[in-house]
Short mmCIF file of C-alpha atoms in Angstrom, two decimals:
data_model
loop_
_atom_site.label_atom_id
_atom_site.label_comp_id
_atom_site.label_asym_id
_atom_site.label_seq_id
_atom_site.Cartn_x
_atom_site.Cartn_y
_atom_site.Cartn_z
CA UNK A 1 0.00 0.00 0.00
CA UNK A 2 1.36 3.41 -1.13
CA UNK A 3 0.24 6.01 1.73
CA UNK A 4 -0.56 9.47 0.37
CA UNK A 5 -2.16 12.39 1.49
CA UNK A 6 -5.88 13.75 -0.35
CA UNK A 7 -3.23 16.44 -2.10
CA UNK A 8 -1.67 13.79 -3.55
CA UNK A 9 -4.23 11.16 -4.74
CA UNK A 10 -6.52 14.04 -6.45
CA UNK A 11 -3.36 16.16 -7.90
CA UNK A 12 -4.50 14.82 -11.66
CA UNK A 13 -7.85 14.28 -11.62
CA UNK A 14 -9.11 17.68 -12.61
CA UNK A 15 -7.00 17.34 -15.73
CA UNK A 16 -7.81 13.77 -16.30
CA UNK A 17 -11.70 14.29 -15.54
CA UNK A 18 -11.96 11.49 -13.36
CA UNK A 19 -12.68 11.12 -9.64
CA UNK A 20 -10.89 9.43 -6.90
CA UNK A 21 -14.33 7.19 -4.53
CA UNK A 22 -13.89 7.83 -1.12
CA UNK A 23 -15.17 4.92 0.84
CA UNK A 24 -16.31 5.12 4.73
CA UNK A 25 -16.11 2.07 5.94
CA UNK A 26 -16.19 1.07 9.58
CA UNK A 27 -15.33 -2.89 9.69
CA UNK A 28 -13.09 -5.75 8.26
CA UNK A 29 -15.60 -6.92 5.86
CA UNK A 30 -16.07 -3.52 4.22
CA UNK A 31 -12.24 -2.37 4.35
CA UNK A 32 -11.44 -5.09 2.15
CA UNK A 33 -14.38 -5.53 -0.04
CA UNK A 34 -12.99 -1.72 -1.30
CA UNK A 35 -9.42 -2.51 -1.03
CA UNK A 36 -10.15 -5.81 -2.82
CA UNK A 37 -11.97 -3.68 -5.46
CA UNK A 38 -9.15 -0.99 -5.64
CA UNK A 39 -6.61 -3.82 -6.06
CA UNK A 40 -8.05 -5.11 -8.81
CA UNK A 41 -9.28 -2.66 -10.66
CA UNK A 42 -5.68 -0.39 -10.01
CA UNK A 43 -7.36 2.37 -8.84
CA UNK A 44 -6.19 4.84 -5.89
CA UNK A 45 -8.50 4.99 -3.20
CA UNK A 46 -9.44 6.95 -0.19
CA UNK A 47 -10.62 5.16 2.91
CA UNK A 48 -12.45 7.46 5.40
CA UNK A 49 -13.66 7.02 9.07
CA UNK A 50 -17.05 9.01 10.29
CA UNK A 51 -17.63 10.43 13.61
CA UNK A 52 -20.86 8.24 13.54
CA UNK A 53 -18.30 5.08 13.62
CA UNK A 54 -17.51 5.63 17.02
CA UNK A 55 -19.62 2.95 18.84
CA UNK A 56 -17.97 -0.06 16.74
CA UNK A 57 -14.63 1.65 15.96
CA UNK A 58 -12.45 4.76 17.67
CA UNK A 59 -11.13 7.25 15.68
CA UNK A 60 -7.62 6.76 17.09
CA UNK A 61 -7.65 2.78 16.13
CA UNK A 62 -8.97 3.22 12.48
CA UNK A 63 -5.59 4.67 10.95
CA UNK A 64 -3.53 1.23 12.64
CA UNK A 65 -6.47 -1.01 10.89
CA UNK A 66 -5.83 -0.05 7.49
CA UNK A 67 -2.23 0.00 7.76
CA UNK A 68 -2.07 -3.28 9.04
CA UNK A 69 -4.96 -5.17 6.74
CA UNK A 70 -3.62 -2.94 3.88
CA UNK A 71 0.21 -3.76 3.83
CA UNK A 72 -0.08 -6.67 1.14
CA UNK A 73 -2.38 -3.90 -1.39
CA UNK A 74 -0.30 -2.16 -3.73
CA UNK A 75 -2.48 0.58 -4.71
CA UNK A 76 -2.38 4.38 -3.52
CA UNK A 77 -4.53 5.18 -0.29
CA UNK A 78 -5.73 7.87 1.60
CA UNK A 79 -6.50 7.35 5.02
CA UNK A 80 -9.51 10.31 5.47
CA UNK A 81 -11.49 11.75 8.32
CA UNK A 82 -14.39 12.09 6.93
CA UNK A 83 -17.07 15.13 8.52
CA UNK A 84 -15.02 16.22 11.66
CA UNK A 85 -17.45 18.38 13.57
CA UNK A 86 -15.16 19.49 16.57
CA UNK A 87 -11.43 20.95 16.10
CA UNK A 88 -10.74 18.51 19.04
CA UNK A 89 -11.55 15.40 17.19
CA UNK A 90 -8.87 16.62 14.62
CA UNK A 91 -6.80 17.17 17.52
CA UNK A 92 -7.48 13.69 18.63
CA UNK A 93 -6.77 12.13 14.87
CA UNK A 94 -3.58 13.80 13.82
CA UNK A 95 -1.44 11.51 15.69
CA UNK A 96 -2.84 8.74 14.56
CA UNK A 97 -1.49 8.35 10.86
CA UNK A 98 -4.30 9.42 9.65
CA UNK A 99 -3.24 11.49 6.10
CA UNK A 100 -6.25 13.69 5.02
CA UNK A 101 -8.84 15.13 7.78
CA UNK A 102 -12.14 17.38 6.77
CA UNK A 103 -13.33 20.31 9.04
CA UNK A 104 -17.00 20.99 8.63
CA UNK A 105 -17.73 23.88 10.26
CA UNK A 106 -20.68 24.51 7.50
CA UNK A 107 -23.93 24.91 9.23
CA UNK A 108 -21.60 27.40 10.84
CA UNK A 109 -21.37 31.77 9.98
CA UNK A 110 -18.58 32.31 7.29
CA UNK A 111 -16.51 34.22 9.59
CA UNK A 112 -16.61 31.11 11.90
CA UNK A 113 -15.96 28.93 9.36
CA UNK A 114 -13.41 30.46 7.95
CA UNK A 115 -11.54 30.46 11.69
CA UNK A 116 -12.19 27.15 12.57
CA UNK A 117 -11.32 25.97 9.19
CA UNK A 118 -7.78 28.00 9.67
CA UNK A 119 -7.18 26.74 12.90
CA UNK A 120 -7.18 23.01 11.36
CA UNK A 121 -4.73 24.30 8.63
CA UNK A 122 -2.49 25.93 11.02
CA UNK A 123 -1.96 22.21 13.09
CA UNK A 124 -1.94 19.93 9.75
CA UNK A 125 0.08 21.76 7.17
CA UNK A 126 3.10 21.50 9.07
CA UNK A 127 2.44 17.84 9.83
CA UNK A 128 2.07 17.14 5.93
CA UNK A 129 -1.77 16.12 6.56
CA UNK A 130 -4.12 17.30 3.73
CA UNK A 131 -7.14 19.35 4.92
CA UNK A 132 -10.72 18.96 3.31
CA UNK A 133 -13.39 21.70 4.72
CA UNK A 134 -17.31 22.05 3.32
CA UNK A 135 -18.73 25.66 2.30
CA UNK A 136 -22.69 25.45 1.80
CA UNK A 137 -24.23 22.89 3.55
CA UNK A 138 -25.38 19.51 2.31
CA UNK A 139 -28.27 18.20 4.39
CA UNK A 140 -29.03 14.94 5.67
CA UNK A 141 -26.32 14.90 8.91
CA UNK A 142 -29.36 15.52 11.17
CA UNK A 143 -28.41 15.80 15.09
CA UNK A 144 -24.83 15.84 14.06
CA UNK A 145 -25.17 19.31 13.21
CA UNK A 146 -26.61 22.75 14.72
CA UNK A 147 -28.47 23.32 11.40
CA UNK A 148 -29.04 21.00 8.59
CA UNK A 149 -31.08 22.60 5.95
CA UNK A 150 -29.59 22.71 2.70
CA UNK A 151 -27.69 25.65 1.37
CA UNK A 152 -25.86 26.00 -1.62
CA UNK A 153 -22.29 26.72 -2.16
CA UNK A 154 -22.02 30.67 -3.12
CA UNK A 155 -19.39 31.11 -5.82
CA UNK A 156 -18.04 34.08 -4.94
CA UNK A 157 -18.25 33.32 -1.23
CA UNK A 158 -16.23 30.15 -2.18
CA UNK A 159 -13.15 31.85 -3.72
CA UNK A 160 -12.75 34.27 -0.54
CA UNK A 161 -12.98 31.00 1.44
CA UNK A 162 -10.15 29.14 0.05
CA UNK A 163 -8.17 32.01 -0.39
CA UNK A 164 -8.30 32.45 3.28
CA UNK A 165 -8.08 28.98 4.74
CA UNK A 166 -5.47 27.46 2.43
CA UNK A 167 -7.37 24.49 2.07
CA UNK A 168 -6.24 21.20 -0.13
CA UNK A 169 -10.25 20.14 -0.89
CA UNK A 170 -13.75 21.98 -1.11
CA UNK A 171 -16.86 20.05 -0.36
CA UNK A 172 -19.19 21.52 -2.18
CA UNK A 173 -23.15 22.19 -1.58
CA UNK A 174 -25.37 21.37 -5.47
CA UNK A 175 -28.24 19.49 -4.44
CA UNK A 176 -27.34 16.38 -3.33
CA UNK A 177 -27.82 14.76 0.15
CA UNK A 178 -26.24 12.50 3.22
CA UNK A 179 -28.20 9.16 3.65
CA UNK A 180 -31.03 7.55 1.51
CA UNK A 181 -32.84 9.97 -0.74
CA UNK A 182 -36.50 11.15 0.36
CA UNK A 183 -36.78 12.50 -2.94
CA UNK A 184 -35.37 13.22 -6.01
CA UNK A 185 -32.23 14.95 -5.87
CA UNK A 186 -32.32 18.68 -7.87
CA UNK A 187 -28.73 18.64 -8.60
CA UNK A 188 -27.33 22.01 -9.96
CA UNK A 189 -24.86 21.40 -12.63
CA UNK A 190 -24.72 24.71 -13.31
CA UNK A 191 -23.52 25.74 -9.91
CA UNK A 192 -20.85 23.09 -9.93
CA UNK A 193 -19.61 24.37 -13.61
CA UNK A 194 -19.33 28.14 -11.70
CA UNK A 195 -17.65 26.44 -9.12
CA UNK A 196 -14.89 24.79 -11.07
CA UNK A 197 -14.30 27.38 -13.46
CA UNK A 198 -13.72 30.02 -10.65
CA UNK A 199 -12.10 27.11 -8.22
CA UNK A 200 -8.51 25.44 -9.32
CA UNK A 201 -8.07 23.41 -6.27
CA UNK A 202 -10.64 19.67 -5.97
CA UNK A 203 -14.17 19.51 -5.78
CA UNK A 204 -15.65 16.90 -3.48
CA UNK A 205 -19.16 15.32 -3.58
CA UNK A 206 -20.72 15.03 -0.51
CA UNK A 207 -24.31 12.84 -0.39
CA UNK A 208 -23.66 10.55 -3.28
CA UNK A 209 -24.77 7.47 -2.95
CA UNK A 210 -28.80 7.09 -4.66
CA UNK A 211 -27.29 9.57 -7.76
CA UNK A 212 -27.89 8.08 -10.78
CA UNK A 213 -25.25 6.97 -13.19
CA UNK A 214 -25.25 9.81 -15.46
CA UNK A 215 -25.47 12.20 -12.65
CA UNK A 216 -22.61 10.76 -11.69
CA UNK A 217 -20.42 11.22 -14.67
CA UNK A 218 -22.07 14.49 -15.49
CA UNK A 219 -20.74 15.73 -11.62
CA UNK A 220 -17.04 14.13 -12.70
CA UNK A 221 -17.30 15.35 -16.12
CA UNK A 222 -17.77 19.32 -14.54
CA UNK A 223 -14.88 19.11 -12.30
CA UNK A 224 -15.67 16.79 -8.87
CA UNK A 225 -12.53 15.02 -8.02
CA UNK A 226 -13.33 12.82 -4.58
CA UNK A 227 -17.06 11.41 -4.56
CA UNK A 228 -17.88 10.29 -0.49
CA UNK A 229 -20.13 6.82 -0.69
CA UNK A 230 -21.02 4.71 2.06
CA UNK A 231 -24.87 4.38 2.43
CA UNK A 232 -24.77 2.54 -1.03
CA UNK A 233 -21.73 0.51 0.46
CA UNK A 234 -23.75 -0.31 3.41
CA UNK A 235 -27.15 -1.48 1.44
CA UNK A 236 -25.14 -3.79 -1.06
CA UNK A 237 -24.27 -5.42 2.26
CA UNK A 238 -27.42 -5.52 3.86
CA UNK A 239 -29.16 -6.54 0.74
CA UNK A 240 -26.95 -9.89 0.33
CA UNK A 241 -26.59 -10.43 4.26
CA UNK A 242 -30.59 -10.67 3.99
CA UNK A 243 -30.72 -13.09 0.91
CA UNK A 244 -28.75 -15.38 2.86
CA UNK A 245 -29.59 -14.96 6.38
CA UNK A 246 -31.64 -17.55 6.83
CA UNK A 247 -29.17 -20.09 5.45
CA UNK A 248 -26.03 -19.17 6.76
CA UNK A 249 -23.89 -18.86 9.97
CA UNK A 250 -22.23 -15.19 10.75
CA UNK A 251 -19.13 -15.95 9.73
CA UNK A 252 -20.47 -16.76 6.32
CA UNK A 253 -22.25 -13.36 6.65
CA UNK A 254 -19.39 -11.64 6.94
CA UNK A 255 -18.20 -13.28 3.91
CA UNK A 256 -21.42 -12.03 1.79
CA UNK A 257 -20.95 -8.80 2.88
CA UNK A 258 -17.82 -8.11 1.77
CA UNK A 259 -18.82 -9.81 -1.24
CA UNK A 260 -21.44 -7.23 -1.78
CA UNK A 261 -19.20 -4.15 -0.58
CA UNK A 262 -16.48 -5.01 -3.12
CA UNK A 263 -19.27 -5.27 -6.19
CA UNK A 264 -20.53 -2.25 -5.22
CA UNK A 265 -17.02 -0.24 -4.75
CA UNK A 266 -15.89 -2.16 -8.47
CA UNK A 267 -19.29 -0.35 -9.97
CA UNK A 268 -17.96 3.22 -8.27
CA UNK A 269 -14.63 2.90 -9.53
CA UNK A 270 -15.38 2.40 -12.74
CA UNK A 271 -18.27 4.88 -12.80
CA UNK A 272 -15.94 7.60 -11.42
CA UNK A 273 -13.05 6.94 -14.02
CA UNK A 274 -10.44 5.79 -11.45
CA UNK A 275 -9.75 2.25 -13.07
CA UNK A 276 -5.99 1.87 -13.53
CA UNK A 277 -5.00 5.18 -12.96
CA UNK A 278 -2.99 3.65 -9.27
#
């Protein structure tokens, strides 16, 4: 396994036009079910822990995991925080090994964000960890957050943002949404096409997972470089761990599961364009 930070993994994809997946995944099964995928398919990879992991994994033992289970993979990885809510949980990480952490400080005022956002910049960049931070707000996060209505990302508001934080990544807000999909997602291409053409450093996807293919592409296509999936990851397991459940023992479970996790990561990879580019 070839560590690297977010800076590193996304440095071509704007170019290239593809996007690197970025998989949060909180067990064995799942971890390699996408490393399995990555491996095979020779795509880099970003593996990502989320605050909402906490009460089957710690945030300080997720970085040791993937070194450890990844050392025989070849391909590059990035090991992410995914939707830090707290500067102290980055605190907590950093030490860790962990190569990439995001700050969301969006359902926050700009002028906080912007601090908060800084702060994290000001203990990572001398460390050599990548920071991600959100501007907008993508919905969905629920009791995670003080507000979670949806707010897109402001262009202009954008540029003074990055400008002033230094960030590596910018998670932008275009319509989509965390979890499973209510409704039909309005996605604003047009917004992300602003965004990209104003923007020269990565555009992440936030709330992927229940986009359609093309949506997909058409996001990649106008300049998103890191697409975040797990609920999808999580429902390809549950769906086979219920076709069988009534059949097999848990260890066999676990076996399905990762089965399912690593079809579903192969069908990201090669929607976002990331096949063989490791």
């Amino acid at each position: 396994m070839e560590l690297v930070t977010l800076k590193e993994i996304l440095k071509d994809t704007r170019q290239k036009k593809y996007a690197v997946p970025n998989f949060n995944v909180f067990n064995i099964e799942m971890l390699q079910g996408v490393l399995n995928a990555a491996q095979d398919l020779h795509s880099p990879v970003i593996i990502a822990y989320g605050e909402g992991f906490k009460d089957v994994m710690q945030v300080e033992d997720f970085p040791g995991i993937i070194k450890t289970v990844g050392a025989k993979y070849t391909v590059p990885v990035c090991i992410h925080l995914d939707h830090a809510f707290t500067y102290e949980l980055i605190e907590r990480a950093v030490p860790c090994g962990f190569t990439s952490v995001m700050i969301d400080s969006s359902d926050k005022p700009f002028e906080e964000n912007i601090r908060i956002t800084q702060k994290v910049t000001d203990l990572c960049r001398p460390l050599g960890i990548s920071v991600e931070s959100e501007l907008g707000h993508v919905s969905g996060l629920g009791d995670m957050v003080e507000n979670d209505d949806h707010v897109y990302t402001d262009v202009d508001t954008a540029d003074i943002f990055v400008e002033k934080t230094g960030i590596d990544a910018l998670a932008v807000s275009i319509g989509t949404a965390h979890g499973v999909y209510r409704e039909i997602p309005k996605l604003s291409v047009d917004r992300l096409k602003e965004l990209a053409e104003r923007l020269e450093l990565p555009l992440v996807l936030h709330g992927g997972s229940g986009l359609t293919d093309e949506q997909f592409r058409e996001c990649v296509r106008e300049g998103i470089s890191k697409v975040n999936i797990h609920t999808d990851l999580a429902m390809a397991a549950k769906k086979r761990i219920e076709a069988d459940i009534a059949e097999k023992g848990y260890l066999d479970l676990c076996t399905v599961a990762q089965e399912g996790v690593y079809e579903e990561a192969v069908k990201k990879i090669k929607l976002f364009g990331s096949e063989n580019k490791a």
